[in-house]
PDB file of C-alpha atoms and ligand atoms in Angstrom:
ATOM      1  CA  UNK A  59     -52.850 -50.479  20.450  1.00 60.00           C
ATOM      2  CA  UNK A  60     -53.296 -47.799  23.153  1.00 77.00           C
ATOM      3  CA  UNK A  61     -57.167 -47.280  23.585  1.00 89.00           C
ATOM      4  CA  UNK A  62     -58.711 -44.224  22.063  1.00 97.00           C
ATOM      5  CA  UNK A  63     -59.703 -41.404  24.258  1.00 98.00           C
ATOM      6  CA  UNK A  64     -62.777 -39.667  23.166  1.00 98.00           C
ATOM      7  CA  UNK A  65     -65.233 -36.850  24.532  1.00 98.00           C
ATOM      8  CA  UNK A  66     -68.662 -36.256  23.283  1.00 98.00           C
ATOM      9  CA  UNK A  67     -70.941 -33.403  23.041  1.00 98.00           C
ATOM     10  CA  UNK A  68     -74.848 -33.508  22.320  1.00 98.00           C
ATOM     11  CA  UNK A  69     -77.264 -30.973  21.343  1.00 97.00           C
ATOM     12  CA  UNK A  70     -79.302 -31.582  24.464  1.00 97.00           C
ATOM     13  CA  UNK A  71     -82.646 -32.619  22.890  1.00 97.00           C
ATOM     14  CA  UNK A  72     -84.081 -36.090  23.754  1.00 97.00           C
ATOM     15  CA  UNK A  73     -82.919 -37.813  20.318  1.00 97.00           C
ATOM     16  CA  UNK A  74     -79.311 -36.567  20.750  1.00 97.00           C
ATOM     17  CA  UNK A  75     -79.129 -37.586  24.354  1.00 98.00           C
ATOM     18  CA  UNK A  76     -80.327 -41.049  23.576  1.00 98.00           C
ATOM     19  CA  UNK A  77     -77.713 -41.265  20.908  1.00 98.00           C
ATOM     20  CA  UNK A  78     -74.992 -39.990  23.132  1.00 98.00           C
ATOM     21  CA  UNK A  79     -75.996 -42.841  25.754  1.00 98.00           C
ATOM     22  CA  UNK A  80     -76.012 -45.411  22.936  1.00 98.00           C
ATOM     23  CA  UNK A  81     -72.602 -44.222  21.735  1.00 98.00           C
ATOM     24  CA  UNK A  82     -71.057 -44.407  25.236  1.00 98.00           C
ATOM     25  CA  UNK A  83     -72.199 -48.024  25.598  1.00 98.00           C
ATOM     26  CA  UNK A  84     -71.080 -49.223  22.041  1.00 98.00           C
ATOM     27  CA  UNK A  85     -67.751 -47.333  22.756  1.00 98.00           C
ATOM     28  CA  UNK A  86     -67.196 -49.217  26.051  1.00 98.00           C
ATOM     29  CA  UNK A  87     -67.805 -52.557  24.624  1.00 98.00           C
ATOM     30  CA  UNK A  88     -65.061 -51.788  21.952  1.00 97.00           C
ATOM     31  CA  UNK A  89     -62.651 -50.504  24.571  1.00 97.00           C
ATOM     32  CA  UNK A  90     -62.824 -46.812  23.897  1.00 98.00           C
ATOM     33  CA  UNK A  91     -62.034 -44.665  26.794  1.00 98.00           C
ATOM     34  CA  UNK A  92     -64.163 -41.560  27.739  1.00 98.00           C
ATOM     35  CA  UNK A  93     -61.811 -38.630  28.630  1.00 98.00           C
ATOM     36  CA  UNK A  94     -63.546 -35.400  28.573  1.00 98.00           C
ATOM     37  CA  UNK A  95     -60.086 -33.276  29.599  1.00 97.00           C
ATOM     38  CA  UNK A  96     -57.858 -34.427  26.979  1.00 97.00           C
ATOM     39  CA  UNK A  97     -59.508 -36.666  24.139  1.00 98.00           C
ATOM     40  CA  UNK A  98     -58.021 -37.571  20.908  1.00 98.00           C
ATOM     41  CA  UNK A  99     -61.406 -37.583  18.995  1.00 98.00           C
ATOM     42  CA  UNK A 100     -64.339 -35.149  20.002  1.00 98.00           C
ATOM     43  CA  UNK A 101     -67.733 -36.443  18.768  1.00 98.00           C
ATOM     44  CA  UNK A 102     -70.523 -34.071  18.387  1.00 98.00           C
ATOM     45  CA  UNK A 103     -74.267 -35.447  18.132  1.00 98.00           C
ATOM     46  CA  UNK A 104     -76.774 -32.985  16.836  1.00 97.00           C
ATOM     47  CA  UNK A 105     -76.022 -30.499  13.930  1.00 96.00           C
ATOM     48  CA  UNK A 106     -73.420 -28.193  12.617  1.00 97.00           C
ATOM     49  CA  UNK A 107     -74.442 -25.919  15.574  1.00 97.00           C
ATOM     50  CA  UNK A 108     -73.449 -28.598  18.091  1.00 98.00           C
ATOM     51  CA  UNK A 109     -70.085 -28.958  16.342  1.00 98.00           C
ATOM     52  CA  UNK A 110     -69.498 -25.119  16.700  1.00 98.00           C
ATOM     53  CA  UNK A 111     -70.004 -25.680  20.356  1.00 98.00           C
ATOM     54  CA  UNK A 112     -67.732 -28.720  20.493  1.00 98.00           C
ATOM     55  CA  UNK A 113     -65.116 -26.676  18.746  1.00 98.00           C
ATOM     56  CA  UNK A 114     -65.311 -23.778  21.276  1.00 98.00           C
ATOM     57  CA  UNK A 115     -65.140 -25.969  24.190  1.00 98.00           C
ATOM     58  CA  UNK A 116     -61.938 -27.640  22.950  1.00 98.00           C
ATOM     59  CA  UNK A 117     -60.466 -24.635  21.051  1.00 95.00           C
ATOM     60  CA  UNK A 118     -57.526 -24.584  23.522  1.00 96.00           C
ATOM     61  CA  UNK A 119     -56.582 -28.067  22.196  1.00 97.00           C
ATOM     62  CA  UNK A 120     -57.660 -27.323  18.813  1.00 96.00           C
ATOM     63  CA  UNK A 121     -54.253 -28.675  17.177  1.00 94.00           C
ATOM     64  CA  UNK A 122     -54.589 -32.030  19.159  1.00 96.00           C
ATOM     65  CA  UNK A 123     -58.044 -33.106  18.660  1.00 98.00           C
ATOM     66  CA  UNK A 124     -60.013 -34.573  15.719  1.00 98.00           C
ATOM     67  CA  UNK A 125     -63.846 -33.727  15.569  1.00 98.00           C
ATOM     68  CA  UNK A 126     -66.282 -36.181  14.257  1.00 98.00           C
ATOM     69  CA  UNK A 127     -69.955 -34.980  13.549  1.00 98.00           C
ATOM     70  CA  UNK A 128     -73.065 -37.029  13.890  1.00 97.00           C
ATOM     71  CA  UNK A 129     -76.333 -35.288  12.652  1.00 95.00           C
ATOM     72  CA  UNK A 130     -79.869 -35.983  13.981  1.00 95.00           C
ATOM     73  CA  UNK A 131     -81.723 -33.924  11.499  1.00 87.00           C
ATOM     74  CA  UNK A 132     -80.508 -32.819   7.901  1.00 85.00           C
ATOM     75  CA  UNK A 133     -77.100 -33.652   6.560  1.00 84.00           C
ATOM     76  CA  UNK A 134     -74.583 -31.048   7.992  1.00 90.00           C
ATOM     77  CA  UNK A 135     -71.594 -29.539   6.759  1.00 96.00           C
ATOM     78  CA  UNK A 136     -69.614 -30.580   9.780  1.00 96.00           C
ATOM     79  CA  UNK A 137     -71.629 -33.402  10.698  1.00 94.00           C
ATOM     80  CA  UNK A 138     -71.760 -36.463   8.257  1.00 91.00           C
ATOM     81  CA  UNK A 139     -72.742 -39.440  10.274  1.00 96.00           C
ATOM     82  CA  UNK A 140     -76.264 -40.366  10.367  1.00 95.00           C
ATOM     83  CA  UNK A 141     -78.568 -41.495  13.406  1.00 94.00           C
ATOM     84  CA  UNK A 142     -78.363 -45.162  12.140  1.00 95.00           C
ATOM     85  CA  UNK A 143     -74.549 -45.300  11.695  1.00 97.00           C
ATOM     86  CA  UNK A 144     -73.425 -45.279  15.228  1.00 97.00           C
ATOM     87  CA  UNK A 145     -72.203 -49.051  15.440  1.00 98.00           C
ATOM     88  CA  UNK A 146     -70.256 -48.555  12.250  1.00 98.00           C
ATOM     89  CA  UNK A 147     -68.624 -45.295  13.374  1.00 98.00           C
ATOM     90  CA  UNK A 148     -67.552 -46.778  16.773  1.00 98.00           C
ATOM     91  CA  UNK A 149     -66.269 -50.052  15.093  1.00 97.00           C
ATOM     92  CA  UNK A 150     -64.144 -47.956  12.783  1.00 98.00           C
ATOM     93  CA  UNK A 151     -62.994 -45.686  15.713  1.00 98.00           C
ATOM     94  CA  UNK A 152     -61.893 -48.746  17.545  1.00 97.00           C
ATOM     95  CA  UNK A 153     -60.238 -50.505  14.677  1.00 97.00           C
ATOM     96  CA  UNK A 154     -58.844 -47.842  12.132  1.00 96.00           C
ATOM     97  CA  UNK A 155     -56.710 -44.785  11.960  1.00 96.00           C
ATOM     98  CA  UNK A 156     -58.655 -41.971  10.602  1.00 97.00           C
ATOM     99  CA  UNK A 157     -57.569 -39.626   7.737  1.00 97.00           C
ATOM    100  CA  UNK A 158     -57.194 -35.878   9.090  1.00 97.00           C
ATOM    101  CA  UNK A 159     -58.605 -33.386   7.149  1.00 97.00           C
ATOM    102  CA  UNK A 160     -57.674 -29.897   8.298  1.00 98.00           C
ATOM    103  CA  UNK A 161     -59.557 -26.740   7.599  1.00 98.00           C
ATOM    104  CA  UNK A 162     -58.319 -22.895   8.075  1.00 98.00           C
ATOM    105  CA  UNK A 163     -59.659 -20.772  10.879  1.00 98.00           C
ATOM    106  CA  UNK A 164     -60.134 -17.124  11.428  1.00 98.00           C
ATOM    107  CA  UNK A 165     -58.232 -15.153  14.061  1.00 98.00           C
ATOM    108  CA  UNK A 166     -60.055 -12.062  15.367  1.00 98.00           C
ATOM    109  CA  UNK A 167     -58.187  -9.632  17.514  1.00 98.00           C
ATOM    110  CA  UNK A 168     -60.461  -6.942  19.295  1.00 98.00           C
ATOM    111  CA  UNK A 169     -58.182  -3.917  20.584  1.00 98.00           C
ATOM    112  CA  UNK A 170     -60.019  -1.966  23.165  1.00 96.00           C
ATOM    113  CA  UNK A 171     -58.686   0.601  25.609  1.00 91.00           C
ATOM    114  CA  UNK A 172     -58.517  -2.059  27.958  1.00 91.00           C
ATOM    115  CA  UNK A 173     -56.349  -4.501  26.036  1.00 95.00           C
ATOM    116  CA  UNK A 174     -56.745  -7.072  23.375  1.00 97.00           C
ATOM    117  CA  UNK A 175     -58.873  -9.891  23.250  1.00 97.00           C
ATOM    118  CA  UNK A 176     -58.238 -12.727  20.628  1.00 98.00           C
ATOM    119  CA  UNK A 177     -60.643 -15.332  19.286  1.00 98.00           C
ATOM    120  CA  UNK A 178     -60.823 -18.251  16.884  1.00 98.00           C
ATOM    121  CA  UNK A 179     -63.700 -18.553  14.679  1.00 98.00           C
ATOM    122  CA  UNK A 180     -64.798 -21.874  12.718  1.00 98.00           C
ATOM    123  CA  UNK A 181     -67.395 -20.267  10.713  1.00 98.00           C
ATOM    124  CA  UNK A 182     -67.248 -16.662  10.823  1.00 98.00           C
ATOM    125  CA  UNK A 183     -66.922 -13.291  12.661  1.00 98.00           C
ATOM    126  CA  UNK A 184     -69.844 -10.646  12.489  1.00 98.00           C
ATOM    127  CA  UNK A 185     -69.607  -7.193  13.167  1.00 98.00           C
ATOM    128  CA  UNK A 186     -72.941  -5.079  13.948  1.00 98.00           C
ATOM    129  CA  UNK A 187     -73.804  -1.963  15.655  1.00 98.00           C
ATOM    130  CA  UNK A 188     -76.270  -2.560  18.602  1.00 97.00           C
ATOM    131  CA  UNK A 189     -77.719   1.008  18.336  1.00 91.00           C
ATOM    132  CA  UNK A 190     -78.197   1.302  14.581  1.00 92.00           C
ATOM    133  CA  UNK A 191     -76.149   1.588  11.414  1.00 96.00           C
ATOM    134  CA  UNK A 192     -72.711   0.446  11.385  1.00 97.00           C
ATOM    135  CA  UNK A 193     -70.009   2.841  10.285  1.00 96.00           C
ATOM    136  CA  UNK A 194     -66.526   1.197   9.843  1.00 97.00           C
ATOM    137  CA  UNK A 195     -63.352   1.861   8.120  1.00 97.00           C
ATOM    138  CA  UNK A 196     -61.688  -1.060   6.515  1.00 98.00           C
ATOM    139  CA  UNK A 197     -57.866  -1.177   6.074  1.00 98.00           C
ATOM    140  CA  UNK A 198     -56.328  -3.923   4.070  1.00 98.00           C
ATOM    141  CA  UNK A 199     -52.677  -4.592   5.070  1.00 98.00           C
ATOM    142  CA  UNK A 200     -52.619  -1.157   6.739  1.00 98.00           C
ATOM    143  CA  UNK A 201     -53.846   0.534   3.587  1.00 98.00           C
ATOM    144  CA  UNK A 202     -57.228   2.329   3.806  1.00 98.00           C
ATOM    145  CA  UNK A 203     -59.708   0.244   1.588  1.00 97.00           C
ATOM    146  CA  UNK A 204     -63.116   1.630   2.011  1.00 95.00           C
ATOM    147  CA  UNK A 205     -65.541   3.197   4.439  1.00 95.00           C
ATOM    148  CA  UNK A 206     -68.483   1.028   5.080  1.00 96.00           C
ATOM    149  CA  UNK A 207     -71.892   2.248   6.344  1.00 96.00           C
ATOM    150  CA  UNK A 208     -74.676  -0.487   6.581  1.00 97.00           C
ATOM    151  CA  UNK A 209     -76.086  -3.308   8.829  1.00 98.00           C
ATOM    152  CA  UNK A 210     -72.820  -5.226   9.184  1.00 98.00           C
ATOM    153  CA  UNK A 211     -69.825  -7.042   8.072  1.00 98.00           C
ATOM    154  CA  UNK A 212     -69.397 -10.929   7.914  1.00 98.00           C
ATOM    155  CA  UNK A 213     -65.850 -12.395   7.722  1.00 99.00           C
ATOM    156  CA  UNK A 214     -65.897 -16.044   7.119  1.00 99.00           C
ATOM    157  CA  UNK A 215     -63.549 -19.061   7.038  1.00 99.00           C
ATOM    158  CA  UNK A 216     -63.683 -21.095   3.916  1.00 98.00           C
ATOM    159  CA  UNK A 217     -65.606 -23.802   5.914  1.00 98.00           C
ATOM    160  CA  UNK A 218     -68.278 -20.987   7.158  1.00 98.00           C
ATOM    161  CA  UNK A 219     -68.564 -19.699   3.669  1.00 98.00           C
ATOM    162  CA  UNK A 220     -71.789 -21.966   3.249  1.00 98.00           C
ATOM    163  CA  UNK A 221     -73.222 -20.392   6.363  1.00 98.00           C
ATOM    164  CA  UNK A 222     -74.152 -16.729   7.100  1.00 98.00           C
ATOM    165  CA  UNK A 223     -71.610 -15.731   4.236  1.00 98.00           C
ATOM    166  CA  UNK A 224     -73.592 -17.496   1.828  1.00 98.00           C
ATOM    167  CA  UNK A 225     -76.997 -15.777   2.818  1.00 98.00           C
ATOM    168  CA  UNK A 226     -75.304 -12.424   2.194  1.00 98.00           C
ATOM    169  CA  UNK A 227     -74.261 -13.483  -1.260  1.00 97.00           C
ATOM    170  CA  UNK A 228     -70.678 -14.429  -0.627  1.00 98.00           C
ATOM    171  CA  UNK A 229     -68.920 -17.025  -2.611  1.00 98.00           C
ATOM    172  CA  UNK A 230     -68.373 -20.735  -1.407  1.00 98.00           C
ATOM    173  CA  UNK A 231     -64.745 -21.415  -0.752  1.00 98.00           C
ATOM    174  CA  UNK A 232     -63.128 -24.815  -0.759  1.00 98.00           C
ATOM    175  CA  UNK A 233     -61.665 -25.375   2.592  1.00 98.00           C
ATOM    176  CA  UNK A 234     -58.447 -26.420   1.124  1.00 98.00           C
ATOM    177  CA  UNK A 235     -57.837 -22.679   0.210  1.00 98.00           C
ATOM    178  CA  UNK A 236     -56.100 -20.828   3.341  1.00 98.00           C
ATOM    179  CA  UNK A 237     -58.217 -17.640   3.060  1.00 98.00           C
ATOM    180  CA  UNK A 238     -60.796 -15.392   4.605  1.00 99.00           C
ATOM    181  CA  UNK A 239     -63.887 -13.630   2.993  1.00 99.00           C
ATOM    182  CA  UNK A 240     -65.073 -10.366   3.733  1.00 98.00           C
ATOM    183  CA  UNK A 241     -69.000  -9.748   3.022  1.00 98.00           C
ATOM    184  CA  UNK A 242     -71.238  -6.891   3.472  1.00 98.00           C
ATOM    185  CA  UNK A 243     -74.728  -6.940   4.963  1.00 98.00           C
ATOM    186  CA  UNK A 244     -76.773  -4.291   3.311  1.00 97.00           C
ATOM    187  CA  UNK A 245     -74.303  -1.668   2.641  1.00 96.00           C
ATOM    188  CA  UNK A 246     -75.470   2.044   2.028  1.00 95.00           C
ATOM    189  CA  UNK A 247     -73.820   3.241  -1.001  1.00 92.00           C
ATOM    190  CA  UNK A 248     -73.881   7.158  -1.995  1.00 89.00           C
ATOM    191  CA  UNK A 249     -71.190   9.891  -2.514  1.00 85.00           C
ATOM    192  CA  UNK A 250     -69.884   9.577   1.071  1.00 80.00           C
ATOM    193  CA  UNK A 251     -69.899   5.959   1.712  1.00 83.00           C
ATOM    194  CA  UNK A 252     -68.650   3.758  -0.964  1.00 89.00           C
ATOM    195  CA  UNK A 253     -67.851   0.106  -0.651  1.00 94.00           C
ATOM    196  CA  UNK A 254     -66.833  -2.671  -3.119  1.00 96.00           C
ATOM    197  CA  UNK A 255     -70.206  -4.123  -3.073  1.00 95.00           C
ATOM    198  CA  UNK A 256     -68.990  -7.625  -3.721  1.00 96.00           C
ATOM    199  CA  UNK A 257     -67.325  -9.982  -1.241  1.00 98.00           C
ATOM    200  CA  UNK A 258     -63.491 -10.160  -1.462  1.00 98.00           C
ATOM    201  CA  UNK A 259     -61.211 -12.833  -0.379  1.00 98.00           C
ATOM    202  CA  UNK A 260     -57.869 -12.472   1.212  1.00 98.00           C
ATOM    203  CA  UNK A 261     -55.063 -14.992   1.464  1.00 98.00           C
ATOM    204  CA  UNK A 262     -53.033 -16.021   4.607  1.00 98.00           C
ATOM    205  CA  UNK A 263     -50.612 -13.428   5.989  1.00 97.00           C
ATOM    206  CA  UNK A 264     -52.897 -10.564   4.855  1.00 98.00           C
ATOM    207  CA  UNK A 265     -54.840  -8.740   7.448  1.00 98.00           C
ATOM    208  CA  UNK A 266     -58.033  -6.626   7.455  1.00 98.00           C
ATOM    209  CA  UNK A 267     -58.464  -4.029  10.069  1.00 98.00           C
ATOM    210  CA  UNK A 268     -61.879  -2.692  11.024  1.00 98.00           C
ATOM    211  CA  UNK A 269     -62.021   0.598  12.595  1.00 98.00           C
ATOM    212  CA  UNK A 270     -64.945   1.897  14.225  1.00 97.00           C
ATOM    213  CA  UNK A 271     -65.948   4.848  16.373  1.00 96.00           C
ATOM    214  CA  UNK A 272     -64.782   3.949  20.025  1.00 96.00           C
ATOM    215  CA  UNK A 273     -68.210   5.329  21.278  1.00 95.00           C
ATOM    216  CA  UNK A 274     -70.143   2.988  19.340  1.00 96.00           C
ATOM    217  CA  UNK A 275     -71.450  -0.305  21.198  1.00 97.00           C
ATOM    218  CA  UNK A 276     -70.733  -3.053  18.779  1.00 98.00           C
ATOM    219  CA  UNK A 277     -72.327  -6.520  18.475  1.00 98.00           C
ATOM    220  CA  UNK A 278     -69.610  -9.064  17.735  1.00 98.00           C
ATOM    221  CA  UNK A 279     -70.557 -12.599  16.635  1.00 98.00           C
ATOM    222  CA  UNK A 280     -67.939 -15.314  16.813  1.00 98.00           C
ATOM    223  CA  UNK A 281     -69.668 -18.414  15.269  1.00 98.00           C
ATOM    224  CA  UNK A 282     -72.962 -18.964  17.578  1.00 97.00           C
ATOM    225  CA  UNK A 283     -71.546 -16.737  20.369  1.00 97.00           C
ATOM    226  CA  UNK A 284     -72.581 -13.145  20.589  1.00 98.00           C
ATOM    227  CA  UNK A 285     -70.635 -10.456  22.604  1.00 98.00           C
ATOM    228  CA  UNK A 286     -70.986  -6.756  23.112  1.00 97.00           C
ATOM    229  CA  UNK A 287     -67.924  -4.372  23.194  1.00 97.00           C
ATOM    230  CA  UNK A 288     -67.494  -0.602  23.602  1.00 95.00           C
ATOM    231  CA  UNK A 289     -64.319   1.465  23.343  1.00 96.00           C
ATOM    232  CA  UNK A 290     -63.108  -0.643  20.471  1.00 97.00           C
ATOM    233  CA  UNK A 291     -60.106   0.981  18.782  1.00 97.00           C
ATOM    234  CA  UNK A 292     -59.640  -1.806  15.991  1.00 98.00           C
ATOM    235  CA  UNK A 293     -60.412  -5.429  14.985  1.00 98.00           C
ATOM    236  CA  UNK A 294     -57.858  -7.269  13.204  1.00 98.00           C
ATOM    237  CA  UNK A 295     -58.873 -10.205  11.227  1.00 99.00           C
ATOM    238  CA  UNK A 296     -56.565 -12.786   9.611  1.00 99.00           C
ATOM    239  CA  UNK A 297     -56.388 -16.428   8.661  1.00 98.00           C
ATOM    240  CA  UNK A 298     -55.297 -18.123  12.119  1.00 98.00           C
ATOM    241  CA  UNK A 299     -52.006 -20.029  12.323  1.00 97.00           C
ATOM    242  CA  UNK A 300     -53.918 -23.041  13.787  1.00 97.00           C
ATOM    243  CA  UNK A 301     -56.300 -25.307  11.786  1.00 98.00           C
ATOM    244  CA  UNK A 302     -59.065 -27.442  12.860  1.00 98.00           C
ATOM    245  CA  UNK A 303     -58.811 -31.094  12.372  1.00 98.00           C
ATOM    246  CA  UNK A 304     -61.450 -33.526  11.303  1.00 98.00           C
ATOM    247  CA  UNK A 305     -61.098 -37.290  11.880  1.00 98.00           C
ATOM    248  CA  UNK A 306     -62.421 -38.844   8.480  1.00 97.00           C
ATOM    249  CA  UNK A 307     -63.378 -42.507   8.818  1.00 97.00           C
ATOM    250  CA  UNK A 308     -64.737 -42.352   5.303  1.00 95.00           C
ATOM    251  CA  UNK A 309     -64.661 -39.605   2.803  1.00 93.00           C
ATOM    252  CA  UNK A 310     -66.964 -36.696   2.881  1.00 92.00           C
ATOM    253  CA  UNK A 311     -66.311 -34.294  -0.093  1.00 95.00           C
ATOM    254  CA  UNK A 312     -67.040 -30.617   0.367  1.00 97.00           C
ATOM    255  CA  UNK A 313     -68.536 -30.271  -3.075  1.00 96.00           C
ATOM    256  CA  UNK A 314     -70.942 -33.169  -2.530  1.00 94.00           C
ATOM    257  CA  UNK A 315     -72.006 -31.603   0.727  1.00 94.00           C
ATOM    258  CA  UNK A 316     -72.774 -28.196  -1.040  1.00 96.00           C
ATOM    259  CA  UNK A 317     -74.544 -30.023  -3.734  1.00 95.00           C
ATOM    260  CA  UNK A 318     -76.636 -32.069  -1.271  1.00 91.00           C
ATOM    261  CA  UNK A 319     -77.460 -28.930   0.619  1.00 92.00           C
ATOM    262  CA  UNK A 320     -78.396 -26.440  -1.867  1.00 94.00           C
ATOM    263  CA  UNK A 321     -78.961 -27.969  -5.183  1.00 93.00           C
ATOM    264  CA  UNK A 322     -80.510 -31.517  -4.330  1.00 87.00           C
ATOM    265  CA  UNK A 323     -79.544 -35.035  -4.878  1.00 69.00           C
ATOM    266  CA  UNK A 324     -81.372 -38.157  -5.700  1.00 60.00           C
ATOM    267  CA  UNK A 325     -80.481 -41.803  -5.585  1.00 54.00           C
ATOM    268  CA  UNK A 326     -79.614 -42.256  -9.290  1.00 53.00           C
ATOM    269  CA  UNK A 327     -76.963 -39.650  -8.800  1.00 51.00           C
ATOM    270  CA  UNK A 328     -78.761 -36.838 -10.526  1.00 52.00           C
ATOM    271  CA  UNK A 329     -78.576 -33.349  -8.897  1.00 51.00           C
ATOM    272  CA  UNK A 330     -81.628 -31.333  -9.276  1.00 49.00           C
ATOM    273  CA  UNK A 331     -81.716 -29.149 -12.391  1.00 51.00           C
ATOM    274  CA  UNK A 332     -78.424 -30.717 -13.720  1.00 52.00           C
ATOM    275  CA  UNK A 333     -80.645 -33.730 -14.589  1.00 51.00           C
ATOM    276  CA  UNK A 334     -81.573 -32.301 -17.911  1.00 53.00           C
ATOM    277  CA  UNK A 335     -78.286 -31.709 -19.369  1.00 59.00           C
ATOM    278  CA  UNK A 336     -78.216 -31.233 -23.020  1.00 58.00           C
ATOM    279  CA  UNK A 337     -76.934 -34.172 -25.232  1.00 54.00           C
TER     280      UNK A 337
HETATM  281  P1  LIG B 558     -78.654 -21.554  13.978  1.00 68.35           P
HETATM  282  O1  LIG B 558     -79.505 -20.327  14.001  1.00 68.35           O
HETATM  283  O2  LIG B 558     -79.268 -22.934  14.482  1.00 68.35           O
HETATM  284  O3  LIG B 558     -77.839 -21.934  12.618  1.00 68.35           O
HETATM  285  C1  LIG B 558     -78.495 -21.470  11.227  1.00 68.35           C
HETATM  286  C2  LIG B 558     -78.262 -22.553  10.266  1.00 68.35           C
HETATM  287  O4  LIG B 558     -76.968 -22.692   9.796  1.00 68.35           O
HETATM  288  C3  LIG B 558     -78.489 -24.104  10.977  1.00 68.35           C
HETATM  289  O5  LIG B 558     -79.103 -24.724   9.880  1.00 68.35           O
HETATM  290  C4  LIG B 558     -77.264 -24.734  11.055  1.00 68.35           C
HETATM  291  O6  LIG B 558     -77.196 -25.982  10.784  1.00 68.35           O
HETATM  292  C5  LIG B 558     -76.464 -23.875   9.679  1.00 68.35           C
HETATM  293  N1  LIG B 558     -74.935 -23.901   9.639  1.00 68.35           N
HETATM  294  C6  LIG B 558     -74.122 -23.923  10.753  1.00 68.35           C
HETATM  295  N2  LIG B 558     -72.888 -23.750  10.319  1.00 68.35           N
HETATM  296  C7  LIG B 558     -72.910 -24.055   8.893  1.00 68.35           C
HETATM  297  C8  LIG B 558     -72.048 -24.020   7.880  1.00 68.35           C
HETATM  298  N3  LIG B 558     -70.739 -23.986   8.053  1.00 68.35           N
HETATM  299  N4  LIG B 558     -72.500 -24.179   6.555  1.00 68.35           N
HETATM  300  C9  LIG B 558     -73.820 -24.193   6.323  1.00 68.35           C
HETATM  301  N5  LIG B 558     -74.768 -24.144   7.271  1.00 68.35           N
HETATM  302  C10 LIG B 558     -74.383 -23.994   8.506  1.00 68.35           C
HETATM  303  O7  LIG B 558     -77.374 -21.309  14.835  1.00 68.35           O
HETATM  304  P2  LIG B 558     -76.303 -22.539  14.976  1.00 68.35           P
HETATM  305  O8  LIG B 558     -76.614 -23.682  14.738  1.00 68.35           O
HETATM  306  O9  LIG B 558     -75.596 -22.044  16.352  1.00 68.35           O
HETATM  307  O10 LIG B 558     -75.101 -21.932  13.929  1.00 68.35           O
HETATM  308  C11 LIG B 558     -74.519 -20.649  13.689  1.00 68.35           C
HETATM  309  C12 LIG B 558     -74.226 -20.272  12.476  1.00 68.35           C
HETATM  310  O11 LIG B 558     -75.320 -19.996  11.969  1.00 68.35           O
HETATM  311  C13 LIG B 558     -73.415 -19.172  12.104  1.00 68.35           C
HETATM  312  O12 LIG B 558     -71.998 -19.512  12.578  1.00 68.35           O
HETATM  313  C14 LIG B 558     -73.794 -18.717  11.037  1.00 68.35           C
HETATM  314  O13 LIG B 558     -72.962 -19.316   9.899  1.00 68.35           O
HETATM  315  C15 LIG B 558     -75.076 -19.150  10.684  1.00 68.35           C
HETATM  316  N6  LIG B 558     -76.101 -18.187  10.742  1.00 68.35           N
HETATM  317  C16 LIG B 558     -76.670 -17.792   9.550  1.00 68.35           C
HETATM  318  C17 LIG B 558     -77.503 -16.456   9.431  1.00 68.35           C
HETATM  319  C18 LIG B 558     -77.878 -16.457   7.999  1.00 68.35           C
HETATM  320  O14 LIG B 558     -77.929 -17.251   6.967  1.00 68.35           O
HETATM  321  N7  LIG B 558     -78.715 -15.202   7.963  1.00 68.35           N
HETATM  322  C19 LIG B 558     -77.622 -15.750  10.623  1.00 68.35           C
HETATM  323  C20 LIG B 558     -77.218 -16.090  11.673  1.00 68.35           C
HETATM  324  C21 LIG B 558     -76.391 -17.360  11.875  1.00 68.35           C
HETATM  325  P3  LIG B 558     -77.525 -27.050  11.991  1.00 68.35           P
HETATM  326  O15 LIG B 558     -79.050 -26.836  11.820  1.00 68.35           O
HETATM  327  O16 LIG B 558     -77.095 -28.374  11.492  1.00 68.35           O
HETATM  328  O17 LIG B 558     -76.972 -26.462  13.294  1.00 68.35           O
HETATM  329 MN1  LIG B 559     -78.329 -25.013  14.863  1.00 68.35          MN
END
């Protein structure tokens, strides 16, 4: 068997760095080869934010790599391996073929007078106005849909639905569904500006165009990255063709993550309030 090539990215804090050193030693002992340029597996050590960084570092090779997340704090949505489990993880990486789990991504094309920039998001795209209230026309599949006025818009992937999207009351979507969700941040509703009010979910091959005043200075968030744009003609959001792949050396069910993160879980297998179920 050809030795497995891997890359590693850590959050940069002391614990994550120590774990990274430990990982490299264990990996070398098991015959894994470090290859930052063309890895098969990308390991992130830190939190979900670290995995977002790893994703963006390798986004040009997104179809070819499998991500593995180790968390140093709370259980993550992208990071399931715990601090004390590095030996087990490296053993599995050296001896077994992982199951690949693929999640949809969001494609964001920002059309300006100077040309079009395309981005891929693992969690979400956010749009806000730097100078004040955002005013934007939303079109779905080239038909006018609504005129938005408010703090901003969040367009999330299914796996990003547990992030920013959840804080603005969006639904949680299982990443098996190839979709994107559009949610509002504090919309103003009156006779002139009327929005749907609830978040809505679009399937693959649909697209949502967001049209703003080209004079407006826009703040664009792509996962943890924040950019500013002016002279934007439109922003086109759709489910990306490419997916992100996670290398699973053991199962990590999505609904368990949701339960453990938001409802609570104890050793007896009971979860939070569900414990007192009627008989
Ligand atoms: P951060 O400010 O450290 O992240 C905020 C929190 O979101 C962290 O606890 C992070 O987990 C968690 N998170 C990241 N992706 C998640 C996901 N898919 N599901 C559930 N929780 C998730 O910044 P960051 O670590 O660079 O993460 C950027 C993300 O933060 C954005 O993509 C956005 O989803 C989220 N965010 C949320 C709000 C909000 O809820 N009001 C505002 C801004 C950004 P870790 O601690 O494990 O990194
Ligand atoms: Mn973080």
